């Protein structure tokens, strides 16, 4: 499965790394690509192992907002 999250608040490479690591730490997430300019984050995942809600929570715990 593939989805694109709309993440607000990322301003630099450090933000990009934090969001990427937060998502990659979730079991079932196999790929993360952050587009810092637009705030879109492409996530490849196994929907039997992880939900979009869990991804959202992981990103928001790092201090960024996910627009649904
Ligand atoms: Cu930053």
mmCIF file of C-alpha atoms and ligand atoms in Angstrom:
data_model
loop_
_atom_site.group_PDB
_atom_site.id
_atom_site.type_symbol
_atom_site.label_atom_id
_atom_site.label_comp_id
_atom_site.label_asym_id
_atom_site.label_seq_id
_atom_site.Cartn_x
_atom_site.Cartn_y
_atom_site.Cartn_z
ATOM 1 C CA UNK A 1 0.000 0.000 0.000
ATOM 2 C CA UNK A 2 1.060 3.569 -0.552
ATOM 3 C CA UNK A 3 -0.244 6.788 0.917
ATOM 4 C CA UNK A 4 0.753 10.421 1.055
ATOM 5 C CA UNK A 5 0.589 12.257 4.361
ATOM 6 C CA UNK A 6 0.287 16.030 4.426
ATOM 7 C CA UNK A 7 2.611 17.109 7.246
ATOM 8 C CA UNK A 8 2.758 20.681 8.498
ATOM 9 C CA UNK A 9 5.607 22.278 10.403
ATOM 10 C CA UNK A 10 8.657 20.746 8.751
ATOM 11 C CA UNK A 11 11.144 23.486 7.992
ATOM 12 C CA UNK A 12 14.541 21.904 7.613
ATOM 13 C CA UNK A 13 16.509 18.722 7.116
ATOM 14 C CA UNK A 14 16.368 17.978 10.820
ATOM 15 C CA UNK A 15 12.571 17.978 10.687
ATOM 16 C CA UNK A 16 12.694 15.756 7.658
ATOM 17 C CA UNK A 17 14.903 13.264 9.480
ATOM 18 C CA UNK A 18 12.710 13.245 12.583
ATOM 19 C CA UNK A 19 9.549 12.561 10.587
ATOM 20 C CA UNK A 20 11.252 9.931 8.479
ATOM 21 C CA UNK A 21 12.615 8.112 11.520
ATOM 22 C CA UNK A 22 9.296 8.291 13.366
ATOM 23 C CA UNK A 23 7.553 6.608 10.467
ATOM 24 C CA UNK A 24 10.292 4.095 9.764
ATOM 25 C CA UNK A 25 10.199 2.981 13.406
ATOM 26 C CA UNK A 26 6.672 1.660 12.892
ATOM 27 C CA UNK A 27 6.389 -2.005 12.117
ATOM 28 C CA UNK A 28 4.941 -2.414 8.637
ATOM 29 C CA UNK A 29 6.343 0.807 7.178
ATOM 30 C CA UNK A 30 8.763 -0.131 4.438
ATOM 31 C CA UNK A 31 9.466 3.151 2.717
ATOM 32 C CA UNK A 32 9.301 6.863 3.525
ATOM 33 C CA UNK A 33 10.003 9.754 1.210
ATOM 34 C CA UNK A 34 9.735 13.284 2.568
ATOM 35 C CA UNK A 35 9.204 16.241 0.241
ATOM 36 C CA UNK A 36 10.223 19.092 2.476
ATOM 37 C CA UNK A 37 9.065 21.861 0.128
ATOM 38 C CA UNK A 38 5.474 20.697 -0.062
ATOM 39 C CA UNK A 39 5.195 18.861 3.247
ATOM 40 C CA UNK A 40 4.019 15.724 1.529
ATOM 41 C CA UNK A 41 5.362 12.435 2.812
ATOM 42 C CA UNK A 42 5.008 9.327 0.690
ATOM 43 C CA UNK A 43 4.743 6.194 2.780
ATOM 44 C CA UNK A 44 4.880 2.614 1.576
ATOM 45 C CA UNK A 45 3.383 0.229 4.103
ATOM 46 C CA UNK A 46 1.666 -3.054 4.829
ATOM 47 C CA UNK A 47 -1.874 -2.304 5.919
ATOM 48 C CA UNK A 48 -2.057 -5.593 7.817
ATOM 49 C CA UNK A 49 0.627 -4.272 10.186
ATOM 50 C CA UNK A 50 0.129 -0.536 10.491
ATOM 51 C CA UNK A 51 -2.668 2.013 10.095
ATOM 52 C CA UNK A 52 -2.636 5.579 8.868
ATOM 53 C CA UNK A 53 -3.827 6.603 12.337
ATOM 54 C CA UNK A 54 -0.688 5.096 13.857
ATOM 55 C CA UNK A 55 1.475 6.924 11.325
ATOM 56 C CA UNK A 56 -0.290 10.146 12.148
ATOM 57 C CA UNK A 57 0.234 9.627 15.870
ATOM 58 C CA UNK A 58 3.939 8.881 15.393
ATOM 59 C CA UNK A 59 4.447 12.093 13.411
ATOM 60 C CA UNK A 60 2.398 14.212 15.802
ATOM 61 C CA UNK A 61 4.369 12.894 18.776
ATOM 62 C CA UNK A 62 7.413 14.514 17.163
ATOM 63 C CA UNK A 63 5.642 17.860 17.145
ATOM 64 C CA UNK A 64 4.334 18.053 13.597
ATOM 65 C CA UNK A 65 0.773 18.212 12.423
ATOM 66 C CA UNK A 66 -0.758 15.799 9.978
ATOM 67 C CA UNK A 67 -3.611 17.223 7.929
ATOM 68 C CA UNK A 68 -6.196 14.645 7.021
HETATM 69 CU CU1 LIG B 1 13.624 21.544 11.267
#
